[in-house]
PDB file of C-alpha atoms in Angstrom:
ATOM      1  CA  MET A   1      23.748 -50.047  21.021  1.00 87.00           C
ATOM      2  CA  ARG A   2      23.897 -53.107  18.779  1.00 91.00           C
ATOM      3  CA  ILE A   3      21.723 -51.398  16.191  1.00 94.00           C
ATOM      4  CA  ILE A   4      24.070 -48.400  16.048  1.00 94.00           C
ATOM      5  CA  LEU A   5      27.121 -50.648  15.781  1.00 93.00           C
ATOM      6  CA  LEU A   6      25.459 -52.696  13.044  1.00 94.00           C
ATOM      7  CA  LEU A   7      24.473 -49.528  11.196  1.00 95.00           C
ATOM      8  CA  ILE A   8      28.064 -48.228  11.352  1.00 95.00           C
ATOM      9  CA  ILE A   9      29.390 -51.545  10.034  1.00 95.00           C
ATOM     10  CA  VAL A  10      26.898 -51.533   7.156  1.00 95.00           C
ATOM     11  CA  VAL A  11      27.699 -47.920   6.206  1.00 94.00           C
ATOM     12  CA  VAL A  12      31.475 -48.463   6.326  1.00 93.00           C
ATOM     13  CA  GLY A  13      31.170 -51.730   4.389  1.00 93.00           C
ATOM     14  CA  GLY A  14      28.983 -50.073   1.784  1.00 93.00           C
ATOM     15  CA  ALA A  15      31.396 -47.168   1.430  1.00 92.00           C
ATOM     16  CA  TRP A  16      34.268 -49.642   1.027  1.00 93.00           C
ATOM     17  CA  PHE A  17      32.690 -51.999  -1.512  1.00 94.00           C
ATOM     18  CA  TYR A  18      30.501 -49.602  -3.526  1.00 94.00           C
ATOM     19  CA  PRO A  19      33.360 -48.125  -5.643  1.00 93.00           C
ATOM     20  CA  GLN A  20      34.412 -51.594  -6.754  1.00 92.00           C
ATOM     21  CA  TYR A  21      30.833 -52.501  -7.641  1.00 93.00           C
ATOM     22  CA  ALA A  22      30.001 -49.189  -9.346  1.00 91.00           C
ATOM     23  CA  GLU A  23      33.138 -49.132 -11.507  1.00 91.00           C
ATOM     24  CA  ASP A  24      33.213 -52.924 -12.063  1.00 90.00           C
ATOM     25  CA  THR A  25      36.769 -53.322 -10.780  1.00 90.00           C
ATOM     26  CA  SER A  26      38.554 -55.692  -8.420  1.00 89.00           C
ATOM     27  CA  ASN A  27      39.712 -53.145  -5.819  1.00 90.00           C
ATOM     28  CA  GLY A  28      39.285 -49.576  -4.618  1.00 89.00           C
ATOM     29  CA  CYS A  29      42.436 -48.261  -6.289  1.00 90.00           C
ATOM     30  CA  ALA A  30      41.339 -49.559  -9.689  1.00 90.00           C
ATOM     31  CA  ALA A  31      37.940 -47.923  -9.125  1.00 92.00           C
ATOM     32  CA  PHE A  32      39.652 -44.618  -8.281  1.00 90.00           C
ATOM     33  CA  GLU A  33      41.749 -44.853 -11.466  1.00 88.00           C
ATOM     34  CA  LYS A  34      38.734 -45.661 -13.610  1.00 88.00           C
ATOM     35  CA  LYS A  35      36.677 -42.821 -12.128  1.00 89.00           C
ATOM     36  CA  LEU A  36      39.543 -40.354 -12.616  1.00 85.00           C
ATOM     37  CA  SER A  37      40.083 -41.515 -16.201  1.00 83.00           C
ATOM     38  CA  GLY A  38      36.403 -41.143 -17.021  1.00 84.00           C
ATOM     39  CA  LEU A  39      36.298 -37.635 -15.578  1.00 84.00           C
ATOM     40  CA  MET A  40      39.432 -36.641 -17.485  1.00 80.00           C
ATOM     41  CA  GLN A  41      37.920 -37.832 -20.750  1.00 78.00           C
ATOM     42  CA  ALA A  42      34.646 -36.019 -20.055  1.00 78.00           C
ATOM     43  CA  GLU A  43      36.504 -32.802 -19.218  1.00 76.00           C
ATOM     44  CA  SER A  44      38.628 -33.121 -22.358  1.00 73.00           C
ATOM     45  CA  LYS A  45      35.474 -33.257 -24.475  1.00 72.00           C
ATOM     46  CA  LYS A  46      34.410 -29.934 -22.945  1.00 71.00           C
ATOM     47  CA  ILE A  47      37.821 -28.271 -23.250  1.00 68.00           C
ATOM     48  CA  LEU A  48      38.888 -29.701 -26.629  1.00 68.00           C
ATOM     49  CA  PRO A  49      35.622 -30.320 -28.494  1.00 65.00           C
ATOM     50  CA  GLY A  50      36.975 -30.068 -32.036  1.00 64.00           C
ATOM     51  CA  GLN A  51      40.619 -30.912 -31.444  1.00 59.00           C
ATOM     52  CA  ARG A  52      40.014 -34.336 -30.013  1.00 58.00           C
ATOM     53  CA  GLY A  53      38.947 -35.846 -33.306  1.00 60.00           C
ATOM     54  CA  ASN A  54      41.430 -33.906 -35.428  1.00 69.00           C
ATOM     55  CA  ASP A  55      44.656 -34.058 -33.436  1.00 69.00           C
ATOM     56  CA  PRO A  56      46.332 -37.491 -33.448  1.00 75.00           C
ATOM     57  CA  ARG A  57      48.518 -36.509 -30.474  1.00 76.00           C
ATOM     58  CA  VAL A  58      45.494 -35.896 -28.267  1.00 72.00           C
ATOM     59  CA  ASN A  59      43.924 -39.167 -29.398  1.00 74.00           C
ATOM     60  CA  ALA A  60      47.180 -41.025 -28.709  1.00 79.00           C
ATOM     61  CA  LEU A  61      47.352 -39.516 -25.227  1.00 76.00           C
ATOM     62  CA  PHE A  62      43.854 -40.678 -24.341  1.00 76.00           C
ATOM     63  CA  ASP A  63      44.419 -44.108 -25.880  1.00 78.00           C
ATOM     64  CA  ALA A  64      47.560 -44.470 -23.764  1.00 81.00           C
ATOM     65  CA  MET A  65      45.626 -43.414 -20.675  1.00 77.00           C
ATOM     66  CA  LYS A  66      42.934 -46.031 -21.380  1.00 77.00           C
ATOM     67  CA  THR A  67      45.601 -48.703 -21.803  1.00 82.00           C
ATOM     68  CA  VAL A  68      47.337 -47.800 -18.545  1.00 77.00           C
ATOM     69  CA  VAL A  69      44.075 -47.771 -16.597  1.00 75.00           C
ATOM     70  CA  ALA A  70      43.049 -51.103 -18.101  1.00 75.00           C
ATOM     71  CA  SER A  71      46.349 -52.819 -17.324  1.00 80.00           C
ATOM     72  CA  SER A  72      47.540 -51.309 -14.041  1.00 82.00           C
ATOM     73  CA  ASN A  73      44.696 -52.642 -11.835  1.00 84.00           C
ATOM     74  CA  GLY A  74      45.098 -49.775  -9.386  1.00 85.00           C
ATOM     75  CA  LEU A  75      48.898 -49.642  -9.148  1.00 86.00           C
ATOM     76  CA  MET A  76      49.067 -46.112 -10.568  1.00 85.00           C
ATOM     77  CA  ALA A  77      46.508 -44.916  -8.024  1.00 85.00           C
ATOM     78  CA  GLU A  78      48.412 -46.616  -5.191  1.00 86.00           C
ATOM     79  CA  ALA A  79      51.628 -44.870  -6.218  1.00 85.00           C
ATOM     80  CA  TYR A  80      49.790 -41.552  -6.500  1.00 82.00           C
ATOM     81  CA  ILE A  81      48.251 -41.908  -3.033  1.00 83.00           C
ATOM     82  CA  LYS A  82      51.628 -42.818  -1.502  1.00 82.00           C
ATOM     83  CA  ASP A  83      53.258 -39.799  -3.172  1.00 82.00           C
ATOM     84  CA  LYS A  84      50.482 -37.277  -2.540  1.00 79.00           C
ATOM     85  CA  PHE A  85      49.624 -38.321   1.030  1.00 78.00           C
ATOM     86  CA  PRO A  86      52.782 -39.460   2.865  1.00 80.00           C
ATOM     87  CA  GLN A  87      50.908 -39.271   6.177  1.00 82.00           C
ATOM     88  CA  LEU A  88      49.014 -42.394   5.064  1.00 76.00           C
ATOM     89  CA  ALA A  89      52.250 -44.373   4.668  1.00 72.00           C
ATOM     90  CA  GLN A  90      51.457 -46.557   7.685  1.00 82.00           C
ATOM     91  CA  LEU A  91      48.018 -47.480   6.299  1.00 84.00           C
ATOM     92  CA  PRO A  92      47.229 -49.612   3.261  1.00 86.00           C
ATOM     93  CA  PRO A  93      46.989 -47.473   0.101  1.00 85.00           C
ATOM     94  CA  SER A  94      43.544 -48.881  -0.632  1.00 87.00           C
ATOM     95  CA  ILE A  95      42.140 -46.753   2.210  1.00 89.00           C
ATOM     96  CA  GLY A  96      43.465 -43.622   0.507  1.00 88.00           C
ATOM     97  CA  CYS A  97      42.156 -44.814  -2.860  1.00 89.00           C
ATOM     98  CA  VAL A  98      38.637 -45.315  -1.512  1.00 91.00           C
ATOM     99  CA  ALA A  99      38.780 -41.905   0.183  1.00 88.00           C
ATOM    100  CA  GLY A 100      39.988 -40.378  -3.097  1.00 86.00           C
ATOM    101  CA  TYR A 101      37.146 -42.079  -4.964  1.00 90.00           C
ATOM    102  CA  TRP A 102      34.541 -40.587  -2.635  1.00 91.00           C
ATOM    103  CA  LYS A 103      36.203 -37.156  -2.740  1.00 87.00           C
ATOM    104  CA  LEU A 104      36.174 -37.297  -6.537  1.00 87.00           C
ATOM    105  CA  THR A 105      32.539 -38.393  -6.505  1.00 89.00           C
ATOM    106  CA  PHE A 106      31.376 -35.473  -4.380  1.00 91.00           C
ATOM    107  CA  ASP A 107      33.896 -32.888  -5.669  1.00 86.00           C
ATOM    108  CA  PRO A 108      34.818 -33.668  -9.297  1.00 82.00           C
ATOM    109  CA  ASP A 109      37.299 -30.780  -9.620  1.00 77.00           C
ATOM    110  CA  LEU A 110      40.318 -32.314 -11.363  1.00 73.00           C
ATOM    111  CA  THR A 111      42.693 -29.428 -10.605  1.00 69.00           C
ATOM    112  CA  GLN A 112      43.104 -30.714  -7.045  1.00 66.00           C
ATOM    113  CA  TYR A 113      44.879 -33.806  -8.405  1.00 63.00           C
ATOM    114  CA  MET A 114      47.524 -31.881 -10.351  1.00 62.00           C
ATOM    115  CA  LYS A 115      50.760 -30.359  -9.089  1.00 58.00           C
ATOM    116  CA  GLY A 116      50.163 -26.924 -10.629  1.00 52.00           C
ATOM    117  CA  LYS A 117      47.038 -25.029 -11.510  1.00 47.00           C
ATOM    118  CA  LEU A 118      45.765 -25.153 -15.058  1.00 46.00           C
ATOM    119  CA  GLY A 119      46.394 -21.937 -16.891  1.00 47.00           C
ATOM    120  CA  ALA A 120      48.773 -20.623 -14.221  1.00 47.00           C
ATOM    121  CA  LYS A 121      51.592 -18.485 -15.546  1.00 46.00           C
ATOM    122  CA  PRO A 122      55.152 -19.584 -14.695  1.00 46.00           C
TER     123      PRO A 122
END
């Protein structure tokens, strides 16, 4: 029984602290933000291969995103989790951020994090 309990503690602890270690951040919400930002930039290179270097508006948007992620230290992710998942209001937002990090790791579909679908007609 002790072995099982110890194994559960190690797995939960690893799941909690790995995002911070992997993304080199101070908390789970900052790791979630950094992971999301990296995926958005990678997707933009696929979607806008030629426009990214030529369009100053697109470059300004991504520079602003980098600045926000670098300076917010997870506050944007906390606000997003509180807004998107009100059922987690009684729990610390860092739990939702770590869950979001793992969901994004195993299912990197960015459309699930947006209000509307990309390419949907009004």
